[in-house]
Structures are given as C-alpha cells and as structure tokens.
PDB file of C-alpha atoms in Angstrom:
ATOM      1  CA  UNK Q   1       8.908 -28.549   2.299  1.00  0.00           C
ATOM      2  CA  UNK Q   2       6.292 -28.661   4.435  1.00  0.00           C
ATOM      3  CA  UNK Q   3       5.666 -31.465   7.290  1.00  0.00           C
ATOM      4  CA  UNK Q   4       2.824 -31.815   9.420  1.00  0.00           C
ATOM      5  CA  UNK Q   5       3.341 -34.986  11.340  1.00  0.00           C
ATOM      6  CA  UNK Q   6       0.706 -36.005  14.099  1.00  0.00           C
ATOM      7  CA  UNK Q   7       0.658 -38.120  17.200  1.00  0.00           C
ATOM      8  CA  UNK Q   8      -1.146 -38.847  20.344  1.00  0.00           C
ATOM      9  CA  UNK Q   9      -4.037 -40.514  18.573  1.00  0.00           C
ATOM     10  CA  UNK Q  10      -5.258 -44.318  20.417  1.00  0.00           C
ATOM     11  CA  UNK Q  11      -8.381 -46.086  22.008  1.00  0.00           C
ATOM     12  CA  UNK Q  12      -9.955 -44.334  24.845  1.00  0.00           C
ATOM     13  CA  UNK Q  13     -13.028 -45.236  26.699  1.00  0.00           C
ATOM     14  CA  UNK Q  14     -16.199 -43.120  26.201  1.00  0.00           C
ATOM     15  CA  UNK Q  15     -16.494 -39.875  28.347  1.00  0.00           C
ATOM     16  CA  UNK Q  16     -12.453 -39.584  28.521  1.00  0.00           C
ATOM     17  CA  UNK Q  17      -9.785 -37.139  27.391  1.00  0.00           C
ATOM     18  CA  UNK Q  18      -7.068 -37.430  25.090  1.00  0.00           C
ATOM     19  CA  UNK Q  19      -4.664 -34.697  23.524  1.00  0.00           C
ATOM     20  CA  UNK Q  20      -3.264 -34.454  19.979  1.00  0.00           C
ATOM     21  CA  UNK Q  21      -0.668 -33.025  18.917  1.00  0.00           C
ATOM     22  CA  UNK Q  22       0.821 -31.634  15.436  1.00  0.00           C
ATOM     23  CA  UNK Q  23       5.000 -31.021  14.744  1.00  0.00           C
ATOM     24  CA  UNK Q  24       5.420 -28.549  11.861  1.00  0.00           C
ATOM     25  CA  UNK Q  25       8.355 -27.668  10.011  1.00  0.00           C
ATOM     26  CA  UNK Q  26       9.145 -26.215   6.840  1.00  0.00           C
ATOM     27  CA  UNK Q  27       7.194 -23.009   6.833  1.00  0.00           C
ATOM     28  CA  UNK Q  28       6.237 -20.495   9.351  1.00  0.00           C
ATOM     29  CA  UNK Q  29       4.417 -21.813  11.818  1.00  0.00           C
ATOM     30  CA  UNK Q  30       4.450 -18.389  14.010  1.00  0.00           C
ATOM     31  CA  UNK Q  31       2.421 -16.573  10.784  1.00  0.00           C
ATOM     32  CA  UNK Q  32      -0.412 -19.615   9.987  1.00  0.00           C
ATOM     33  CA  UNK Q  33      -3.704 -20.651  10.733  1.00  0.00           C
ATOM     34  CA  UNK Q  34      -4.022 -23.913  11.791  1.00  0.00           C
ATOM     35  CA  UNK Q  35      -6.587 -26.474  11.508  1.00  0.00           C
ATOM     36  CA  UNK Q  36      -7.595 -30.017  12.820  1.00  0.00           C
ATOM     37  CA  UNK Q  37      -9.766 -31.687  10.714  1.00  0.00           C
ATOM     38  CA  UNK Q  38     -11.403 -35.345  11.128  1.00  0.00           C
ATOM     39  CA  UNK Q  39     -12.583 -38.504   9.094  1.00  0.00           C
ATOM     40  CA  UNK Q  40     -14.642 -41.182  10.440  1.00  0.00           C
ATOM     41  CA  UNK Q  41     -13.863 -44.834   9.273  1.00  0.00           C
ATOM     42  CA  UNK Q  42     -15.092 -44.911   5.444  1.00  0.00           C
ATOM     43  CA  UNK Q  43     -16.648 -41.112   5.990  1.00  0.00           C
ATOM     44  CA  UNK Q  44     -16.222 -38.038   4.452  1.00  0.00           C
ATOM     45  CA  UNK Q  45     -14.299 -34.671   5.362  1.00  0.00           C
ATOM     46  CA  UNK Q  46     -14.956 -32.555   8.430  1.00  0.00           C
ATOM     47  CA  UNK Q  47     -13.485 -29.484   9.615  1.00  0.00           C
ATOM     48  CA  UNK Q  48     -12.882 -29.443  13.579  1.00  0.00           C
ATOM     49  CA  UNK Q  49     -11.378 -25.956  15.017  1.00  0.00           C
ATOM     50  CA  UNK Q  50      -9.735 -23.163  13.869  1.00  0.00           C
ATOM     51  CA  UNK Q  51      -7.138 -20.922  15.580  1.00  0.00           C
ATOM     52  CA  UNK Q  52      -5.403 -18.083  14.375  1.00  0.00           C
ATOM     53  CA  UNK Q  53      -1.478 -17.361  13.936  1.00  0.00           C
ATOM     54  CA  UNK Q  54      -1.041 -15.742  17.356  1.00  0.00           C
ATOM     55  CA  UNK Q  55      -3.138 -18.699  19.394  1.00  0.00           C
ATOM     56  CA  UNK Q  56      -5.784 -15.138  20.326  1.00  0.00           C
ATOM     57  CA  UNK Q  57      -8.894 -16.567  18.239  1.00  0.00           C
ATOM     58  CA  UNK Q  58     -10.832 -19.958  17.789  1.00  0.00           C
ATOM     59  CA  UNK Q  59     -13.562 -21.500  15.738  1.00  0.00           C
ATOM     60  CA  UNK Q  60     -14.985 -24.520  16.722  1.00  0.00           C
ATOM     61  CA  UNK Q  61     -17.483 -26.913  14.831  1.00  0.00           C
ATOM     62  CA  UNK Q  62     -21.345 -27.216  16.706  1.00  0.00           C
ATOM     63  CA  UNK Q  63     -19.922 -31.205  16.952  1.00  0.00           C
ATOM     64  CA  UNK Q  64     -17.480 -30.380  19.198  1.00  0.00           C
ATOM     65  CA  UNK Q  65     -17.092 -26.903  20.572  1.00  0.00           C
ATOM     66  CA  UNK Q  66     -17.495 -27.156  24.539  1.00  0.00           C
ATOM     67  CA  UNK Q  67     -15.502 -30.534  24.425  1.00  0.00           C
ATOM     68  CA  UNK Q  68     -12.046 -29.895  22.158  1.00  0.00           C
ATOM     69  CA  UNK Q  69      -9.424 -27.013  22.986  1.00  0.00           C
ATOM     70  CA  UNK Q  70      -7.627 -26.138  19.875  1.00  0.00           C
ATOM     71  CA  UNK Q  71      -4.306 -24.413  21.316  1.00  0.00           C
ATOM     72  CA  UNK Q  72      -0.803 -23.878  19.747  1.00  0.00           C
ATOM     73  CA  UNK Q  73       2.814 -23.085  21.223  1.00  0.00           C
ATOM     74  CA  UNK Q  74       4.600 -21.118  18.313  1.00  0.00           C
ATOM     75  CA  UNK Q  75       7.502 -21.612  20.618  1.00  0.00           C
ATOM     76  CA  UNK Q  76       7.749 -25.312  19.871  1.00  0.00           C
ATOM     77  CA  UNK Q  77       6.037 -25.248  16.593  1.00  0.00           C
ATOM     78  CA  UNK Q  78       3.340 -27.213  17.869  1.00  0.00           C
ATOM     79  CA  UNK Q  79      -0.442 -27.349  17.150  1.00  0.00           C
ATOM     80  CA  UNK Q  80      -2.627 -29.085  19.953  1.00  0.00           C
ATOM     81  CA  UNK Q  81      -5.933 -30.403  20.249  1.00  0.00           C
ATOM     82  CA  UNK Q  82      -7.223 -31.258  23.528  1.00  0.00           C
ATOM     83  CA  UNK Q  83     -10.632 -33.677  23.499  1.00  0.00           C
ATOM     84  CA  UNK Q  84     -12.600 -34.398  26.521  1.00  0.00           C
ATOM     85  CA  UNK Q  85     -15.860 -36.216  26.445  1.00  0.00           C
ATOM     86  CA  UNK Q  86     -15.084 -37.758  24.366  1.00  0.00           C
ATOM     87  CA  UNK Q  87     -18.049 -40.147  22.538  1.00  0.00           C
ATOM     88  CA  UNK Q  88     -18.065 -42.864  19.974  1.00  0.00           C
ATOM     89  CA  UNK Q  89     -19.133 -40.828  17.273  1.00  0.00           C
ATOM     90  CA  UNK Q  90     -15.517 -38.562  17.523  1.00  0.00           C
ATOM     91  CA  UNK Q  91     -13.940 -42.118  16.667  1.00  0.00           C
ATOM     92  CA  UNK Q  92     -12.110 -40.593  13.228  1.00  0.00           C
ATOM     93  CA  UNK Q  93      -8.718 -40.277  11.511  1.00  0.00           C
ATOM     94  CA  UNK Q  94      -7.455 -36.662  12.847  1.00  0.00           C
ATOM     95  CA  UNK Q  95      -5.255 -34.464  10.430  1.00  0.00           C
ATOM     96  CA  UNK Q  96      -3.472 -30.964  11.323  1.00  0.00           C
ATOM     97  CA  UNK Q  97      -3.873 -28.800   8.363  1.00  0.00           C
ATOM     98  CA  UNK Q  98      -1.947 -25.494   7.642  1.00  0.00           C
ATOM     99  CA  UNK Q  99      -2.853 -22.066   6.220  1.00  0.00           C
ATOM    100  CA  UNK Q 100      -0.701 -20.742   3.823  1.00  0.00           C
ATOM    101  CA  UNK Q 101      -2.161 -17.070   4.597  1.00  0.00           C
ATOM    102  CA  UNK Q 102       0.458 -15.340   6.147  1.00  0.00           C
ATOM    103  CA  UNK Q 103      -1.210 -13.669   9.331  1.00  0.00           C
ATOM    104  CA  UNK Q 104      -4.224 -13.376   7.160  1.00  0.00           C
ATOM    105  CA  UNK Q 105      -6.074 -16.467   6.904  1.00  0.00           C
ATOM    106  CA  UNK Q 106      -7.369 -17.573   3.274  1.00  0.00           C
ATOM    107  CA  UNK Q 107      -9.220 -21.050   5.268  1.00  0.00           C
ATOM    108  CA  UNK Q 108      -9.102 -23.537   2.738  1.00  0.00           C
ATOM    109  CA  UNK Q 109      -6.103 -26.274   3.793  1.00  0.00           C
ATOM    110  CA  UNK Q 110      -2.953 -26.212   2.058  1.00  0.00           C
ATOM    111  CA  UNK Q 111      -0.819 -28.784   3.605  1.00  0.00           C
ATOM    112  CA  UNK Q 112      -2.165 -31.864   5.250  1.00  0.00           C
ATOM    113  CA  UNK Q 113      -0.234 -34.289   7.760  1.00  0.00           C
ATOM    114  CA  UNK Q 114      -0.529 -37.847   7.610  1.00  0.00           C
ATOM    115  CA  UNK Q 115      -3.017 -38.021  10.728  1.00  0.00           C
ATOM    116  CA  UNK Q 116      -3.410 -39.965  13.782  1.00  0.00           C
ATOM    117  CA  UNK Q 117      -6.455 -42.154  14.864  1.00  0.00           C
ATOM    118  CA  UNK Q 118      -8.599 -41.758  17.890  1.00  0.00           C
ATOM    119  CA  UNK Q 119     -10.702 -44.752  18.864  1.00  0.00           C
ATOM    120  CA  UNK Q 120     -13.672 -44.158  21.396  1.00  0.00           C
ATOM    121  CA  UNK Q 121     -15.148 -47.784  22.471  1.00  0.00           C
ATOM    122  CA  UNK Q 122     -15.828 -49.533  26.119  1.00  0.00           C
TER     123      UNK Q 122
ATOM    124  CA  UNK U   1     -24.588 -24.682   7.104  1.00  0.00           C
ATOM    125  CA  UNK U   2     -23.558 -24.039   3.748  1.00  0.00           C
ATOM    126  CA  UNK U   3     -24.437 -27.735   2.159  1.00  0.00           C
ATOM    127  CA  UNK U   4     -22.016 -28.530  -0.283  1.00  0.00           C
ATOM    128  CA  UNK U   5     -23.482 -31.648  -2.656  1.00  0.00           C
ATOM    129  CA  UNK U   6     -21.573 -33.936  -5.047  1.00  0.00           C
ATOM    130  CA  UNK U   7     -24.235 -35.542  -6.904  1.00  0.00           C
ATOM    131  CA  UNK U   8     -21.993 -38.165  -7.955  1.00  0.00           C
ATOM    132  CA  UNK U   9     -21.088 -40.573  -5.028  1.00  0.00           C
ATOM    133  CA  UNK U  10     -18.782 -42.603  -7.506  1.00  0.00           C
ATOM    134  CA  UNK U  11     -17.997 -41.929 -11.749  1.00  0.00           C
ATOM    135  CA  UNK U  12     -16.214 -44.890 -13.451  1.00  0.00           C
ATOM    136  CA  UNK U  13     -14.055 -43.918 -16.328  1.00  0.00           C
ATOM    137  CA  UNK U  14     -11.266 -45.582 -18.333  1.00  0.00           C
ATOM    138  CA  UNK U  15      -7.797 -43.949 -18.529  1.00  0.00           C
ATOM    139  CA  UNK U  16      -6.993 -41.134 -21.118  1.00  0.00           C
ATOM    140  CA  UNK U  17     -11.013 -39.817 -20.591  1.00  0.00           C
ATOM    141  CA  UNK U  18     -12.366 -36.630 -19.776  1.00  0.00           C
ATOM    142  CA  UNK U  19     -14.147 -36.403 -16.752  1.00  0.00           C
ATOM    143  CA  UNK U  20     -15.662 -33.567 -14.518  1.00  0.00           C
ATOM    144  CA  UNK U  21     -16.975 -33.235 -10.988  1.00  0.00           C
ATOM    145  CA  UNK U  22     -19.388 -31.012  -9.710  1.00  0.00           C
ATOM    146  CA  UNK U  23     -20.528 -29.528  -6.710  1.00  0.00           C
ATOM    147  CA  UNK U  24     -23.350 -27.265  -5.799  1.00  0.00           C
ATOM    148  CA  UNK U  25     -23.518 -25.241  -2.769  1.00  0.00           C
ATOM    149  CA  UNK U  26     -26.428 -24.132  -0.994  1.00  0.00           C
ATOM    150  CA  UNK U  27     -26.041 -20.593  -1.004  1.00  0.00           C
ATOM    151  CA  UNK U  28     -23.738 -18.660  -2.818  1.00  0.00           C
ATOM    152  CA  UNK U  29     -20.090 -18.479  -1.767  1.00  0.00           C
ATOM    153  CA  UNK U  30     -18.742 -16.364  -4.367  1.00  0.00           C
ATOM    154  CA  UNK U  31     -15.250 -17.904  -5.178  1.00  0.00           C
ATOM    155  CA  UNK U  32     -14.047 -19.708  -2.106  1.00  0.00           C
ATOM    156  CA  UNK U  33     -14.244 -22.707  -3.437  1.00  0.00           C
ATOM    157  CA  UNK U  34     -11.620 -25.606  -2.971  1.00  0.00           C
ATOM    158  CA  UNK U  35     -10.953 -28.992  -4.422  1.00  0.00           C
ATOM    159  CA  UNK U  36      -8.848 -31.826  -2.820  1.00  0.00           C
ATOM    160  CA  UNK U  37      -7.321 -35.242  -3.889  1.00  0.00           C
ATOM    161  CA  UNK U  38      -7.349 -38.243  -1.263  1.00  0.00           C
ATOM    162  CA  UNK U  39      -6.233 -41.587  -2.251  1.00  0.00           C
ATOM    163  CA  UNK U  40      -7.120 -44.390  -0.244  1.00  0.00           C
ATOM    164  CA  UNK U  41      -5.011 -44.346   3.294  1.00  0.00           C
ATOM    165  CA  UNK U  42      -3.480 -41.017   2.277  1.00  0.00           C
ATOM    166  CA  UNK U  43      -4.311 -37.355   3.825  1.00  0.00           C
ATOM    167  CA  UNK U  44      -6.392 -35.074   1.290  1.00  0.00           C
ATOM    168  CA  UNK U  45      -4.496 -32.751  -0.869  1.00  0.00           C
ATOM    169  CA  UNK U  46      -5.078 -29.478  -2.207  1.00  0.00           C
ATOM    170  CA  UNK U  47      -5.564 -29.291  -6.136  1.00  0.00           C
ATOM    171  CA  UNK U  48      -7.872 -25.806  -6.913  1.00  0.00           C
ATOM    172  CA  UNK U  49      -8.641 -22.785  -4.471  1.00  0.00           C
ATOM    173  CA  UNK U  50     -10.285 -19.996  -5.352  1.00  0.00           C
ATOM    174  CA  UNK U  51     -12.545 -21.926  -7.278  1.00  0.00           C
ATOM    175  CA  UNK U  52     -10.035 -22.246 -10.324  1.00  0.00           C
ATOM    176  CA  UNK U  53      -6.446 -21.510  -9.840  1.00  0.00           C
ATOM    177  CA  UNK U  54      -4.597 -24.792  -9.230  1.00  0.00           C
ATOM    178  CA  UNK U  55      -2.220 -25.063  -6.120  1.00  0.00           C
ATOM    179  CA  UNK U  56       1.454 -25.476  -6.602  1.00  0.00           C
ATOM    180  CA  UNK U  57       2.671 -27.932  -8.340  1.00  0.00           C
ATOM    181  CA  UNK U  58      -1.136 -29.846  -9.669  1.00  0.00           C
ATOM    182  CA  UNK U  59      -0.692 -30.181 -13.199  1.00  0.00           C
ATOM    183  CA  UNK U  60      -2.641 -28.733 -15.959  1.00  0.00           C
ATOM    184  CA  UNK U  61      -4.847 -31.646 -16.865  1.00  0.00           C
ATOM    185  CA  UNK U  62      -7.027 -30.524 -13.112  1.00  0.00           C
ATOM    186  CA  UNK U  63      -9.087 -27.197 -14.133  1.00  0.00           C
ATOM    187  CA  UNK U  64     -11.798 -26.209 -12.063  1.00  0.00           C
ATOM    188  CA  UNK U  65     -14.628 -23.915 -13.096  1.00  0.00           C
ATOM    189  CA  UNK U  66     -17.726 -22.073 -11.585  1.00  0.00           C
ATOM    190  CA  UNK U  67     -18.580 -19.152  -8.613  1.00  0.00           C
ATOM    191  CA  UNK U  68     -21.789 -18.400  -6.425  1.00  0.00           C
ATOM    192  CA  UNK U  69     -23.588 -22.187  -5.786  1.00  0.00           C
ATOM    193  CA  UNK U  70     -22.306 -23.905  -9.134  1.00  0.00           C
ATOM    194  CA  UNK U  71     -18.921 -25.416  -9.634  1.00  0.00           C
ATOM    195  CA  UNK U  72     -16.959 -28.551 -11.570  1.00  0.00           C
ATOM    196  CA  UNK U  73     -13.604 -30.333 -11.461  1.00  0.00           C
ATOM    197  CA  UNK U  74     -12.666 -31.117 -14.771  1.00  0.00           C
ATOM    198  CA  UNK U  75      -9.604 -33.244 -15.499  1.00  0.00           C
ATOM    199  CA  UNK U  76      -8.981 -33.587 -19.419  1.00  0.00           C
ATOM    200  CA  UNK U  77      -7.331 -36.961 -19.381  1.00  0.00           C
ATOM    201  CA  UNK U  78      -7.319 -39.320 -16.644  1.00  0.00           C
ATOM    202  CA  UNK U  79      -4.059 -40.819 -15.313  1.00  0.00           C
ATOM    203  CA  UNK U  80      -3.818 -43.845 -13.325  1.00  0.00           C
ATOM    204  CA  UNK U  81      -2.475 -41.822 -10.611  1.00  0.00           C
ATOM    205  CA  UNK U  82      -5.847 -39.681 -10.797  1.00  0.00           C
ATOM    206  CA  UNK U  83      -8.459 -42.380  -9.516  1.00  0.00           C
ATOM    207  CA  UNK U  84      -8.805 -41.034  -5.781  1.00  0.00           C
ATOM    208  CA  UNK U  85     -12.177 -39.296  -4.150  1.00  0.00           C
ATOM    209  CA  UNK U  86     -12.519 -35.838  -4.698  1.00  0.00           C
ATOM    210  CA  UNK U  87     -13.814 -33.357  -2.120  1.00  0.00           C
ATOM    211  CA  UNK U  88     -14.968 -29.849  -2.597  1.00  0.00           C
ATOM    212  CA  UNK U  89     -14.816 -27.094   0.164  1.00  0.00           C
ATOM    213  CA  UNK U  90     -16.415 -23.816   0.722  1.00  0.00           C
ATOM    214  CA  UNK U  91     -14.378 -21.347   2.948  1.00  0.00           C
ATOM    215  CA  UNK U  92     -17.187 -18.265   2.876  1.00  0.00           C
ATOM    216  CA  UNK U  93     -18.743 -18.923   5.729  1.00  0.00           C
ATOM    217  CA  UNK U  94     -18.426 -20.702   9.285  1.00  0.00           C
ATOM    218  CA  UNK U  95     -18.430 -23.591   9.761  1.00  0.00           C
ATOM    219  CA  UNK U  96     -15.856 -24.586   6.832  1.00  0.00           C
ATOM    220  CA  UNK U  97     -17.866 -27.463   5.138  1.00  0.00           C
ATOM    221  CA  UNK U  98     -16.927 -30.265   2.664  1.00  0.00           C
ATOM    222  CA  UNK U  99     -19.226 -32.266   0.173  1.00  0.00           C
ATOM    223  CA  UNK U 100     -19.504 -35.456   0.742  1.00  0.00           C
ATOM    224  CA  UNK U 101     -16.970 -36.235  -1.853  1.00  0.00           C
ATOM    225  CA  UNK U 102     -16.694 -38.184  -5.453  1.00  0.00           C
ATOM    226  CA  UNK U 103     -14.686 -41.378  -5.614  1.00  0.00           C
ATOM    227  CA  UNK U 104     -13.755 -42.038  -9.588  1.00  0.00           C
ATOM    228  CA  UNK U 105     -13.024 -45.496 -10.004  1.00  0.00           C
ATOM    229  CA  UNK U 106     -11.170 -47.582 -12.936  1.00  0.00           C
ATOM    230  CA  UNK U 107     -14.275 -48.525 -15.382  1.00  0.00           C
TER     231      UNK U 107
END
C-alpha cells in the first residue's frame, strides 16, 4: 500500500532554512503529483506547493512562494521541500500528500504521510 | 481565494445518529469537491472526491452530496470510530483551499 513517511522536521531559529523530505513507496512515484501540506498547532488545513510528476511545474501558496522550493528526485522516490526564511508563523505539522492522477493531476490528496514538525522560535 | 466555510465549528451527537456536514464555497466549483477524516494526532484522510463518490475502501455509511457553492457530508449512523474533524476541499481553482473544518464530538 501506499507509504508516505516524512522527516527532517525540528526547531529552527527565525530567518533560517530547513529541508523536508518525503520517502514514498507503494505506488508510482515517477507518474504523481505531489503535495506538502501544513497544520499549525490546534489549526486547520493548508495546502503548501504543488509539483507535477516530471518535477517541470510548481504551484506555490501566496504564504510561502519566494521562501519554499518544492523539488522531487523520481530517482530516489523522494519529495523535497526546501524552507528558507523561515518565520514563526510557518511553525506547523508538515505532511507529503500524493496524487493518485496518473500524469494527470486530479489535486485533491489521496494518501497522506504521518508528517513531521517544524518549530520556528528564538 | 475560493473560501470554503463550515458553519459548524463542532456538532455533538450520540452514537447510532445521523449527522451531516456542510460546506459552502464562495464561488462555484462545480464538482471538485473533497472531504477528509483527521483524528486527533493522525494525518487527514480522504473519504469523498468528486463531491460524492467515496474513496477506496470508506464505507457506505459516509455519502456526500451537492455541486457549484453548496455541499454536505452525511454519515447515516455514527460509529465510535467516526468522531474526528472533518475538512472539506475545493480543487477548481488555485490556491487548493480547505474549510476550516468540523470536529463532531461524543454528546
């Protein structure tokens, strides 16, 4: 079945970088969308980047875009999300979501991993 | 921005009810609608996409309903395993945006 499994997550100062990463297995990584979405301590839901099967196009969210990388190595089945600047307010649970579009994206997230936290505090 | 808004921050019911969930969006996105399922210190999961056809594997007590800005969650009779929050997502339009969720509690 599917696994998303997450790491890199910790406390970082403000106006540092940190990088995430997400191991798949169990599907094609090579032929999905992937996602990164966040959840701030007690929060609701919200969607991060975007990038499609083949790494060539991203999407990023006003909150971040400018700051985060979304990149992928289809070689390692490996989804990455690189944060710089990073500010109090990205302090949030980060999950690595999957498409389940093959090539073609249908952008709603079908399988979630288990996320990883990222702190931002002095 | 589509806005997507669950009225209903929180909906206490007792086991074996009928509840349902709604979410209205503020512009019309058609179909591409979907509902997840997080329970507390767990990752969302999928239960509807396409505004009603349930993912893989969601049983058939979880129906969801609805297209263009009005939509529900309905499920017939509540399990123990079915308290959770409940998020609804549009997928029409950039940027992908949640509601701000439903938590139903144990009345």
């Amino acid at each position: 079945q599917v696994q998303l499994v997450e790491s890199g997550g910790g406390v970082v100062q403000p106006g540092r970088s940190l990088r995430l990463s997400c191991a798949a297995s169990g599907f094609t990584f090579s032929n999905s969308a992937m996602y990164w979405v966040r959840q701030a301590p007690g929060k609701g839901l919200e969607w991060v980047a975007v990038i499609a099967y083949d790494g060539r196009n991203q999407f990023y969210a006003d909150s971040v875009k400018g700051r985060f990388t979304i990149s992928r190595d289809n070689s390692k089945n490996t989804l990455y999300l690189q944060m710089s600047s990073l500010r109090p307010d990205d302090t949030a649970v980060y999950f690595c979501a999957n498409d389940r579009g093959v090539v073609t994206p249908t952008y709603y997230f079908d399988s979630w991993g288990q996320g990883t936290l990222v702190t931002v505090s002095s | 921005e589509i806005v997507l808004t669950q009225s209903a921050a929180t909906l206490s019911v007792s086991p074996g009810e009928r509840v349902t969930l709604s979410c209205r969006a503020s512009q019309s996105v058609s179909s591409n609608l979907a509902w997840y399922q997080q329970k507390p210190g767990q990752a969302p999961s999928l239960l509807i996409h396409g505004a009603s056809t349930r993912a893989t594997g969601i049983p058939d007590r979880f129906s969801g309903s609805g297209s263009g800005t009005e939509f529900s969650l309905t499920i017939s009779s509540l399990q123990s395993e079915d308290f959770a929050v409940y998020y609804c997502q549009q997928y029409l339009k950039w940027p992908l945006t949640f509601g701000g969720g439903t938590k139903v509690e144990i009345k």
